[in-house]
């Protein structure tokens, strides 16, 4: 079953006396009391940015899609696979119109794949295991190859590069996939794979651990049935990790890490298929830099997001030419985020015309997202730091006395909170107010107008109760004392509040008995309630 959680990263300035402002570097997921956001893979899904990633604390495969084309809206989070520790080495792509993900099942040591049943990734099919030959499936890269999904990956047991392609356009069943192919066995290799279509045929960049080299191999046909001899692209030291393959100005190109010199490097082929390659160029050597590279064409020129180990920063650099074959063809690297240890597992994509990056905040264990303010990525928003902790979960929005208002959960303090805009458009906001702080309370909120005043149903997780509170005025400036409506077991999650025949009523979940429950007040304000 797919678990869905909708979080509104709202336009709230949650410090007393401040007006609201747009959060420009956005924390997409803070996890559940732990670390999330590893192995993010970004793609445009049904017109909007989306990210597949791993929740390290829960051991789950996760998917998030934004409600806006530029990533400024709400992110809807889904748990796609929770059967053990699953979801590392994710790769997200649109397959036959719907999002799909390849990933690694570390509990069983298998390669897995799952595809949504709709274009936006609202619902998903059952995950399938594609290779379970001992320990396989790390370093996956998913691409549509000749109309069908295909995956490059690493065979940890044998130290080989492998490839598998579906026999139909969706790949939703185990029987929809062909037999895995081993493409390179000359040493221990196949790490950091990146699969792309190059001149009509699939191609893969990867790392050769035995030789400490960057390697590349291309199929001789459009489906990847047969493959050429692998080529060594760069062997001038210990290099070739964190590869990212893309077609740049008609020819394949690779960004990667030079472990010997601790630099960011880039190389581009001199022909359309990658038979011969140019001289690698160093793009950043300012300290220890260049891991977690992600290469994309941004506004016509190649660009790379990457991690700088020396400063624990997220960085970005873009070429000033369409090919980027010379070191002088590149601009000055920019530091995008340096607020803590940020930038690992970076994934670069063009979102609504501008480059955007999803990445890990390792200090806080959060998944973050940022989008440039221009088409080339020359200007990026500054970090808007919120120092008040984790807030904004379990939101519910309604128009209260003519202006938008939001009820939500303050995870850091375990409180129920409410805030109302000071204008009808929600341009500026008042000071948030705490409505209930008697323990850990305020999740699963539902906000509605009850007899002219705002009211909220919510869950008291300390006592496992359903609770309700109503304001004493039309705007929600002052509030009555919260009341407990149901305390028979663990009850009150997933609440929905509405006015039924003039009186407030609530539907909610009974966790103890696994039942759907309903209760309605006996008066218009919700002062007294039925059974």
PDB file of N, CA and C in Angstrom, residues 488 490-491 493 508-517:
ATOM      1  N   UNK A 488     -11.534   6.696  23.398  1.00  0.00           N
ATOM      2  CA  UNK A 488     -11.719   5.248  23.577  1.00  0.00           C
ATOM      3  C   UNK A 488     -10.701   4.490  22.732  1.00  0.00           C
ATOM      4  N   UNK A 490      -6.865   4.412  20.805  1.00  0.00           N
ATOM      5  CA  UNK A 490      -6.072   5.362  20.018  1.00  0.00           C
ATOM      6  C   UNK A 490      -6.917   5.805  18.834  1.00  0.00           C
ATOM      7  N   UNK A 491      -7.419   7.028  18.894  1.00  0.00           N
ATOM      8  CA  UNK A 491      -8.379   7.523  17.896  1.00  0.00           C
ATOM      9  C   UNK A 491      -8.045   8.967  17.527  1.00  0.00           C
ATOM     10  N   UNK A 493      -6.822  10.186  14.247  1.00  0.00           N
ATOM     11  CA  UNK A 493      -5.942  10.497  13.118  1.00  0.00           C
ATOM     12  C   UNK A 493      -6.771  10.734  11.856  1.00  0.00           C
ATOM     13  N   UNK A 508     -12.958  10.424  11.144  1.00  0.00           N
ATOM     14  CA  UNK A 508     -11.598  10.197  11.623  1.00  0.00           C
ATOM     15  C   UNK A 508     -11.326   8.693  11.728  1.00  0.00           C
ATOM     16  N   UNK A 509     -10.085   8.367  12.076  1.00  0.00           N
ATOM     17  CA  UNK A 509      -9.623   6.979  12.092  1.00  0.00           C
ATOM     18  C   UNK A 509      -9.457   6.464  13.529  1.00  0.00           C
ATOM     19  N   UNK A 510      -9.932   5.249  13.753  1.00  0.00           N
ATOM     20  CA  UNK A 510      -9.756   4.547  15.026  1.00  0.00           C
ATOM     21  C   UNK A 510      -8.647   3.520  14.825  1.00  0.00           C
ATOM     22  N   UNK A 511      -7.437   3.854  15.294  1.00  0.00           N
ATOM     23  CA  UNK A 511      -6.278   2.978  15.090  1.00  0.00           C
ATOM     24  C   UNK A 511      -6.380   1.696  15.901  1.00  0.00           C
ATOM     25  N   UNK A 512      -6.969   1.773  17.078  1.00  0.00           N
ATOM     26  CA  UNK A 512      -7.076   0.587  17.932  1.00  0.00           C
ATOM     27  C   UNK A 512      -7.906  -0.507  17.271  1.00  0.00           C
ATOM     28  N   UNK A 513      -9.062  -0.121  16.723  1.00  0.00           N
ATOM     29  CA  UNK A 513      -9.965  -1.094  16.116  1.00  0.00           C
ATOM     30  C   UNK A 513      -9.901  -1.115  14.594  1.00  0.00           C
ATOM     31  N   UNK A 514      -9.030  -0.238  14.032  1.00  0.00           N
ATOM     32  CA  UNK A 514      -8.874  -0.161  12.575  1.00  0.00           C
ATOM     33  C   UNK A 514     -10.197   0.183  11.896  1.00  0.00           C
ATOM     34  N   UNK A 515     -10.920   1.169  12.464  1.00  0.00           N
ATOM     35  CA  UNK A 515     -12.260   1.527  11.979  1.00  0.00           C
ATOM     36  C   UNK A 515     -12.313   2.986  11.541  1.00  0.00           C
ATOM     37  N   UNK A 516     -13.278   3.265  10.658  1.00  0.00           N
ATOM     38  CA  UNK A 516     -13.654   4.632  10.328  1.00  0.00           C
ATOM     39  C   UNK A 516     -14.730   5.072  11.304  1.00  0.00           C
ATOM     40  N   UNK A 517     -14.568   6.277  11.911  1.00  0.00           N
ATOM     41  CA  UNK A 517     -15.543   6.759  12.873  1.00  0.00           C
ATOM     42  C   UNK A 517     -16.057   8.152  12.483  1.00  0.00           C
TER      43      UNK A 517
END
